[in-house]
Short mmCIF file of C-alpha atoms in Angstrom, two decimals:
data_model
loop_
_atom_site.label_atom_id
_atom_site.label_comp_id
_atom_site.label_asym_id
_atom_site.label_seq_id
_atom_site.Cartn_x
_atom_site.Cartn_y
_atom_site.Cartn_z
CA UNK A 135 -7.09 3.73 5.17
CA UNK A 136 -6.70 1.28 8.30
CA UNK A 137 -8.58 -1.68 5.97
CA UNK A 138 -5.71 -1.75 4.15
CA UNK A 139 -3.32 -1.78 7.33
CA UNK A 140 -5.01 -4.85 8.54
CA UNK A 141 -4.44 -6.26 5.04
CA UNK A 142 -0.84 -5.43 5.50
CA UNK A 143 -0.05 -6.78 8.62
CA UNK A 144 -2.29 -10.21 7.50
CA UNK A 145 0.16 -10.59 4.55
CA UNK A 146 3.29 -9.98 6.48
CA UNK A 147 2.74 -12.09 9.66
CA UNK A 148 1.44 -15.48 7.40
CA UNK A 149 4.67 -17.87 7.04
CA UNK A 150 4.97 -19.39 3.50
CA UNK A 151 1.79 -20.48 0.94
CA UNK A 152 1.82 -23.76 2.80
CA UNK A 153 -0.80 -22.77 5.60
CA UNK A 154 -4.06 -23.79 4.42
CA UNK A 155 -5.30 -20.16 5.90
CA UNK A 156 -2.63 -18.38 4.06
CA UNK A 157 -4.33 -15.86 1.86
CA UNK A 158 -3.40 -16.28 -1.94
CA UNK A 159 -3.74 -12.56 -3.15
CA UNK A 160 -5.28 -9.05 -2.04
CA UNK A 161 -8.48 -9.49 -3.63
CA UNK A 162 -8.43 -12.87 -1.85
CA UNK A 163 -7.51 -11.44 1.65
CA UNK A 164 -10.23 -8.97 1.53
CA UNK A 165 -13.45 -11.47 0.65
CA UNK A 166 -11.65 -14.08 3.56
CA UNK A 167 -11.95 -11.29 5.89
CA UNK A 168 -14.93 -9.67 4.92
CA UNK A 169 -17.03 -13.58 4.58
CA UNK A 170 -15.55 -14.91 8.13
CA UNK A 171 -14.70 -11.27 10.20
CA UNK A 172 -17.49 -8.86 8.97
CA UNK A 173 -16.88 -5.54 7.70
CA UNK A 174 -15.53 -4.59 11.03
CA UNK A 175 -12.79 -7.46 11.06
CA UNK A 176 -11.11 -4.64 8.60
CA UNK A 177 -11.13 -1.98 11.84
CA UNK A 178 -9.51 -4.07 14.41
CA UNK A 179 -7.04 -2.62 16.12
CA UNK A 180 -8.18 0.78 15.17
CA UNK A 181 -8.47 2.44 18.14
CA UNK A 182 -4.60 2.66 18.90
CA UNK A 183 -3.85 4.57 15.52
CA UNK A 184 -6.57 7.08 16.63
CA UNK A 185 -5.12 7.55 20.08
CA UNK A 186 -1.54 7.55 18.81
CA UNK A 187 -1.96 9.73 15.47
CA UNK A 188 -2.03 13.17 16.78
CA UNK A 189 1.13 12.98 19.36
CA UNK A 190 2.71 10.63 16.68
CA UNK A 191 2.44 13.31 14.08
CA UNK A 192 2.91 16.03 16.52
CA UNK A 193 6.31 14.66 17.37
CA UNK A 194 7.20 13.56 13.66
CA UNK A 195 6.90 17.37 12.63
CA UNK A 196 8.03 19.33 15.56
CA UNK A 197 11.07 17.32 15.80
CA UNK A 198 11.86 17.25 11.83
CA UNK A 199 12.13 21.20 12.50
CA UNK A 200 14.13 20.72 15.51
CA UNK A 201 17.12 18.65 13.93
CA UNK A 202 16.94 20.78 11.07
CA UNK A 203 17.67 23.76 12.91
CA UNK A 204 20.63 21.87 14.86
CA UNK A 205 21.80 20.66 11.54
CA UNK A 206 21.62 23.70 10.01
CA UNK A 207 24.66 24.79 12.24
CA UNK A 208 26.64 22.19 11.16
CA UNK A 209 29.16 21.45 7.61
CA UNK A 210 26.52 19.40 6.57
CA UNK A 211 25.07 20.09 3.19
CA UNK A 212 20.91 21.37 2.99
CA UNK A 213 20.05 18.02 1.42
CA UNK A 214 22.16 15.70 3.66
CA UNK A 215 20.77 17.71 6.52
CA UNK A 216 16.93 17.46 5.68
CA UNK A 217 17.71 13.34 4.98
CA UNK A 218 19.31 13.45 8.51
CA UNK A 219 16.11 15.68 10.58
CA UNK A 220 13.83 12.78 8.85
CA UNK A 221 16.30 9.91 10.13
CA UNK A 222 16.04 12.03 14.01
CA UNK A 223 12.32 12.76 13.84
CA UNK A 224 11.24 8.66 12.85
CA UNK A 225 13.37 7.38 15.33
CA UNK A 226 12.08 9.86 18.49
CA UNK A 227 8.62 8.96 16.36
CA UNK A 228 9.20 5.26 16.87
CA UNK A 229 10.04 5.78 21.05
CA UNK A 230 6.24 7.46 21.22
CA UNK A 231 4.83 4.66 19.09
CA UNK A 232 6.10 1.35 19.52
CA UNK A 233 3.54 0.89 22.60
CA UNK A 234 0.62 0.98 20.14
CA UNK A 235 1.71 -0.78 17.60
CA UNK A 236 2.45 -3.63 19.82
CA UNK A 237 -1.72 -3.61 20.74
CA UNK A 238 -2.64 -2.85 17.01
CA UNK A 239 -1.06 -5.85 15.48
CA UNK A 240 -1.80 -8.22 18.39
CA UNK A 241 -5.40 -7.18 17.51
CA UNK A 242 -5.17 -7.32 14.20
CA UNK A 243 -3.47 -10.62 13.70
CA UNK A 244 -7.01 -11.81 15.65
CA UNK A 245 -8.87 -13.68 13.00
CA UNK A 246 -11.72 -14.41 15.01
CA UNK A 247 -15.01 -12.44 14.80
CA UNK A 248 -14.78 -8.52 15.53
CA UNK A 249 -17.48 -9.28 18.52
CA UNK A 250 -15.29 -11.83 20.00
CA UNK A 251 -11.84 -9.86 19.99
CA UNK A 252 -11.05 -8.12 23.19
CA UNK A 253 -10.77 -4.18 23.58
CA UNK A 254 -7.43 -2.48 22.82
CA UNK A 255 -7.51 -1.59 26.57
CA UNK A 256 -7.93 -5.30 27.49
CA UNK A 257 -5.39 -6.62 25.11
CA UNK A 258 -2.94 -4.11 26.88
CA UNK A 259 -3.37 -5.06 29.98
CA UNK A 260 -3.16 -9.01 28.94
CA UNK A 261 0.41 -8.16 27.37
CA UNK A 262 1.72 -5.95 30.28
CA UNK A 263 0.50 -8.58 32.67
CA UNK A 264 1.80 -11.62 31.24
CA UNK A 265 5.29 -9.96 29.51
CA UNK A 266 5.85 -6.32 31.48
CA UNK A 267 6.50 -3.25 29.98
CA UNK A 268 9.77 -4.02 28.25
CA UNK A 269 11.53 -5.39 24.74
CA UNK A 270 9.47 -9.01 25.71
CA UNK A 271 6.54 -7.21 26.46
CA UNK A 272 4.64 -3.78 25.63
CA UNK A 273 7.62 -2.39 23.55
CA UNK A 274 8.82 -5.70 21.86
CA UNK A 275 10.10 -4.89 18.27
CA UNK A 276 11.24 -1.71 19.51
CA UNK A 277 14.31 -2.15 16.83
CA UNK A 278 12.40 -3.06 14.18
CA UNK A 279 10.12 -0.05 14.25
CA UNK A 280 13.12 2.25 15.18
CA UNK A 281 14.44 1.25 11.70
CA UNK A 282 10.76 0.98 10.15
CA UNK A 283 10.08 4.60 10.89
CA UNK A 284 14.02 6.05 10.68
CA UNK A 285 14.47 4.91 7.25
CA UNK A 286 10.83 5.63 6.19
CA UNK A 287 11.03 9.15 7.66
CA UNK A 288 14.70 9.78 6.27
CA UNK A 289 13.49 9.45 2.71
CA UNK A 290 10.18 10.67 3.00
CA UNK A 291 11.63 14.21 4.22
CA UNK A 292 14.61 13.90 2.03
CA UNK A 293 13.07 13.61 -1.16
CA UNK A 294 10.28 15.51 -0.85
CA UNK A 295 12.32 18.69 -0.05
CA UNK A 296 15.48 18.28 -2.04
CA UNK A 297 13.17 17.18 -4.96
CA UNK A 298 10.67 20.01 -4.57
CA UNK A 299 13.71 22.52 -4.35
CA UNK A 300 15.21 21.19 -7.58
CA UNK A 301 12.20 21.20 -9.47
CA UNK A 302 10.68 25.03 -10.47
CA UNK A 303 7.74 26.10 -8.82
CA UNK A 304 4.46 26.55 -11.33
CA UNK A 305 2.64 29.99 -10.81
CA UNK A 306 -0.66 28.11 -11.72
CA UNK A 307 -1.88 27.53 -8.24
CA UNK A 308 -3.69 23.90 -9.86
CA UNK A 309 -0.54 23.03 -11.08
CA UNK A 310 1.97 23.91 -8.10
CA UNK A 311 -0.30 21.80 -5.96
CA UNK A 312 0.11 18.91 -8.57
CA UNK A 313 3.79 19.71 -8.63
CA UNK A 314 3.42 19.37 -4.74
CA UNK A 315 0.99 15.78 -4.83
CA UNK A 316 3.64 13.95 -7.16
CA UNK A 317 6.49 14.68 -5.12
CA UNK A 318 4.79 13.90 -2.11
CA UNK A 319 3.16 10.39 -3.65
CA UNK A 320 6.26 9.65 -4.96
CA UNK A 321 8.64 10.22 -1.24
CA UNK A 322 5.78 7.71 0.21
CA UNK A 323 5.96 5.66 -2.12
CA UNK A 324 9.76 5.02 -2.56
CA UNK A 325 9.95 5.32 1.40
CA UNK A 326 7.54 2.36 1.85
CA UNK A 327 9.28 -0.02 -0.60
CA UNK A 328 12.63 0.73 1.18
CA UNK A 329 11.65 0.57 4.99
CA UNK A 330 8.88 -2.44 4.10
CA UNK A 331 11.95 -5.17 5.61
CA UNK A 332 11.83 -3.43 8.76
CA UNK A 333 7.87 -3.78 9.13
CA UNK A 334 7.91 -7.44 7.77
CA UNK A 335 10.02 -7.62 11.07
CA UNK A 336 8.07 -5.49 13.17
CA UNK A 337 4.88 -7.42 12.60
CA UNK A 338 6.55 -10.87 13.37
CA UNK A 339 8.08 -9.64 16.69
CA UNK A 340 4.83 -8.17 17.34
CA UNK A 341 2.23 -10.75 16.21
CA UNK A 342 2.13 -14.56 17.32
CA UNK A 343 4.63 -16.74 17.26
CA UNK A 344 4.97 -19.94 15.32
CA UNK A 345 5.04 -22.36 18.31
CA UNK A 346 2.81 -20.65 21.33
CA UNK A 347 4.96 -20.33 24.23
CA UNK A 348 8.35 -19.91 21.98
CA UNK A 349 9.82 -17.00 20.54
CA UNK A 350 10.79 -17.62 17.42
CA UNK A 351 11.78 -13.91 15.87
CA UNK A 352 13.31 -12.09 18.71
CA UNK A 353 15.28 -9.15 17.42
CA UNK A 354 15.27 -7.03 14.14
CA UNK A 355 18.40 -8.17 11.81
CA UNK A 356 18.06 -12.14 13.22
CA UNK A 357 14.22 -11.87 12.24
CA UNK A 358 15.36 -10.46 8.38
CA UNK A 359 17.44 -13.24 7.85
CA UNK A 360 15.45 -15.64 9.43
CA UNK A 361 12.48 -15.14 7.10
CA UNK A 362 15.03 -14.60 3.73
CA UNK A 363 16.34 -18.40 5.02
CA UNK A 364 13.15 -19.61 5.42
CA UNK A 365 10.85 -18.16 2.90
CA UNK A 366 13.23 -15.91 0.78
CA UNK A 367 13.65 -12.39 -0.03
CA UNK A 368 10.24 -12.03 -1.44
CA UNK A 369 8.97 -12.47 1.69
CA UNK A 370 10.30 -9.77 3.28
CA UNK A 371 8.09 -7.69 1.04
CA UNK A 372 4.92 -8.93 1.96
CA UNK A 373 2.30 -6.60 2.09
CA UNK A 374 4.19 -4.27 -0.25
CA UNK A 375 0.85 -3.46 -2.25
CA UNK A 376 -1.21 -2.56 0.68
CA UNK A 377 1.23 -0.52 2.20
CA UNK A 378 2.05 1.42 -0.79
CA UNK A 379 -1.90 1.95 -1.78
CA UNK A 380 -1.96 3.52 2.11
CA UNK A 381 1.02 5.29 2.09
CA UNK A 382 1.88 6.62 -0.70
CA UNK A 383 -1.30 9.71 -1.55
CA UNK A 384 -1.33 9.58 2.74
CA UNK A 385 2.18 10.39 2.63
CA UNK A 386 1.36 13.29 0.22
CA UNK A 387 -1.76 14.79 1.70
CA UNK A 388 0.40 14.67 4.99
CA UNK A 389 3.01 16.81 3.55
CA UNK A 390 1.26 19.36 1.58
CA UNK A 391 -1.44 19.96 4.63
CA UNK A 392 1.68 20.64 6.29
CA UNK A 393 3.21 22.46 4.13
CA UNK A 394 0.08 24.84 2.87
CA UNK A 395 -0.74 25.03 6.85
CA UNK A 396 2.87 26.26 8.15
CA UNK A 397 2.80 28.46 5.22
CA UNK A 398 -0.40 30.15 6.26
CA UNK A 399 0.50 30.26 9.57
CA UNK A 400 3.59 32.31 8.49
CA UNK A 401 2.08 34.89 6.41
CA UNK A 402 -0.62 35.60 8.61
CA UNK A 403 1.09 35.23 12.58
CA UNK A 404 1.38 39.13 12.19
CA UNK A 405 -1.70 40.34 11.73
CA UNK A 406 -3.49 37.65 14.03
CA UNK A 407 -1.04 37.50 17.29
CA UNK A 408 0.38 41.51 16.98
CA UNK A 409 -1.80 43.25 14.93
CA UNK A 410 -1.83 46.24 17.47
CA UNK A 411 1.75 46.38 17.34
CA UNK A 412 1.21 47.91 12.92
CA UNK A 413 0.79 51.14 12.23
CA UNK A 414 -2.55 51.53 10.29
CA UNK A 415 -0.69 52.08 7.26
CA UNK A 416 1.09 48.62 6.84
CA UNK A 417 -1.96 46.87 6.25
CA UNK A 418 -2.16 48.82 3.30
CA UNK A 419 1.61 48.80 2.11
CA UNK A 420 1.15 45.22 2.34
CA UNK A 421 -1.98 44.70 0.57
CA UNK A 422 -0.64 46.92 -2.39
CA UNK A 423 2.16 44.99 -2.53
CA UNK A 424 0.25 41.47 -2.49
CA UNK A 425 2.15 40.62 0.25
CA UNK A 426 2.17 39.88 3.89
CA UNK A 427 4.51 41.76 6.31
CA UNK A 428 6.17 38.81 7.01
CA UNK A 429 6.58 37.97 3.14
CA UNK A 430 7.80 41.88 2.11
CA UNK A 431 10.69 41.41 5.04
CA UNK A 432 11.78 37.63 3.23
CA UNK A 433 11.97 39.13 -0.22
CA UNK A 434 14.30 41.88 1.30
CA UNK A 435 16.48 40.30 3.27
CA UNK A 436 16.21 36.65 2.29
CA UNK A 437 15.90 35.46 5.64
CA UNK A 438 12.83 34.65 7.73
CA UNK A 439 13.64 35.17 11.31
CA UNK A 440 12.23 33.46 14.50
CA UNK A 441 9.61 35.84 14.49
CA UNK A 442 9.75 39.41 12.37
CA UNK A 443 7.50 41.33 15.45
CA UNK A 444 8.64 44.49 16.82
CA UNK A 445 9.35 43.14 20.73
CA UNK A 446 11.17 40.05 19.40
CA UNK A 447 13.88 40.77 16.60
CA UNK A 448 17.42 41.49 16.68
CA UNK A 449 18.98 44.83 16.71
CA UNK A 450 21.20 43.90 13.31
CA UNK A 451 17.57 42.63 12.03
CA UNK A 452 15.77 45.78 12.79
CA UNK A 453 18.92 48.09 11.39
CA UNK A 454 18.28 45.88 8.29
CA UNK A 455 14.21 45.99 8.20
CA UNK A 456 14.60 49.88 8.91
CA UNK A 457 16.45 50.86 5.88
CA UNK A 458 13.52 49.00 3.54
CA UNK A 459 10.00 49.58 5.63
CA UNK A 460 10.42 49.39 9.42
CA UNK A 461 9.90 53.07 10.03
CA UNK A 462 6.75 53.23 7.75
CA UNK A 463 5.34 49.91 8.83
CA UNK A 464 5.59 50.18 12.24
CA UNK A 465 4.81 52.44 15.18
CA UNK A 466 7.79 54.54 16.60
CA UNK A 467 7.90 53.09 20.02
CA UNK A 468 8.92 49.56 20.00
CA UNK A 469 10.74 47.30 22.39
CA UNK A 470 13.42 44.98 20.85
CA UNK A 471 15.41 41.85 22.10
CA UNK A 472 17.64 39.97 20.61
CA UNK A 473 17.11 36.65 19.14
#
């Protein structure tokens, strides 16, 4: 999907239909690019996504669960809570971030050849050299992609799970996944036409200035207004197709790998971390009841637990699991702790 990023940021950094290079449509920016760049003009600045995707998901996801288990404790209502872990985990997203998207949109405002463009690695070191490490330098637009990724992230988790709670579940498998990939398309999508002002931003504080050696956009909100004055509020949804086109089925196949993944990982942590810990028998219970033991112990009790293993529940949880299958699932000798 990063052709389509480049595309983006082209479309957002370009001032006004004026410039002679200014491109006049998609279909436009993509033969421009691919006649005077080369097919790889539509990778540049690929190589910070890849290094940044897996601790930039990592972090989006781990902290999502995080706030929502601190939120969870609070008078806040489930779907104001969910809206409020997306709004936590974009913004400690953004602080892991910003650094690469400072070197990705450098890069990919380049429109000289691919084989003339300096390395990621080279174009780092030219901006921490000349500008330092701070909001002029390797984390300038720091703002604009706090409020790029908090508002994107807020929604994105927000929807998806208040909508997907509202709406029944299908027991067609097919058709609970489509249930699933329209939800999901649709929190990208609406996400990406909300946050888009804050990346119109981003990629102006990021890219090159107007007048080499002046900054022109220097902070978030003055960088909004300047290009509404300037260019009006059209402009600050440039690149509004592209990123929807990216965004919106990535958004959903994000969620539901998530979401089928954690599942799975649920059902099945008994049998593949303590599967020693079962008495021979509760494979069976289980399997007769088209269940894992994890599942059986929801549908009673309507809770999941941290963990539902022997050595790691509560004593009110086992004195609840007892009365339904503890003693005939599990061995008598078990160790317990409380949560």
């Amino acid at each position: 999907m990063h052709p389509l990023d480049v595309v983006k940021t082209r479309f957002q950094i370009q001032r006004g239909t004026t410039d002679p290079t200014s491109y006049k449509s998609l279909g436009h920016c993509f033969r421009t690019i691919f006649q005077s760049e080369g097919v790889f003009g539509f990778y540049k600045g690929i190589l910070p996504p890849i290094l940044a995707e897996t601790p930039k998901r990592a972090v989006k996801f781990f902290t999502f669960e995080q706030y929502k288990k601190l939120l969870n404790l609070t008078p806040l209502s489930p779907g104001v809570a969910l809206s409020a872990a997306g709004l936590g985990s974009g913004l400690t997203e953004a602080l892991v971030i910003n650094p690469f998207e400072v070197v990705k949109v450098s890069l990919q405002a380049n429109r000289d050849s691919f084989k003339e463009q300096p390395s990621s690695f080279a174009q780092a070191r030219r901006i921490i050299k000349s500008d330092g490490f701070g909001l002029r330098g390797l984390n300038k637009g720091l703002t604009s992609t706090l409020g790029r990724h908090g508002v994107f992230n807020m929604i994105y988790f927000g929807f998806y799970f208040n909508v997907k709670d509202a709406i029944p579940t299908n027991p067609d498998p097919t058709l609970e996944f489509l249930r699933k990939f329209t939800i999901g398309l649709l929190s990208g999508t609406i996400s990406s036409c909300v946050n888009i002002p804050f990346d119109v931003a981003k990629s102006r504080i990021q890219g090159p200035q107007p007048v080499p050696g002046e900054i022109k956009y220097r902070t978030c909100f003055q960088t909004m207004a300047l290009v509404y004055r300037e260019e009006g509020y059209l402009a600050l949804y440039k690149g509004l197709v592209p990123k929807i086109m990216r965004l919106g089925p990535g958004g959903a196949v994000m969620l539901l790998v998530y979401e089928y993944v954690s599942e799975w990982l649920q059902r099945n942590c008994l049998f593949l971390i303590h599967g020693s810990n079962l008495a021979p028998e509760a494979h069976g219970i289980a399997k007769a009841r088209g269940e894992s033991l994890l599942m059986s112990f929801h549908n009673y009790t309507g809770c999941w637990g941290q963990t539902v293993l022997p050595e790691t529940i509560s004593h009110k949880t086992v004195n609840i699991f007892e009365s339904f299958l503890f003693s005939t699932l599990f061995k008598k000798k078990t160790t317990t702790t409380t949560i």
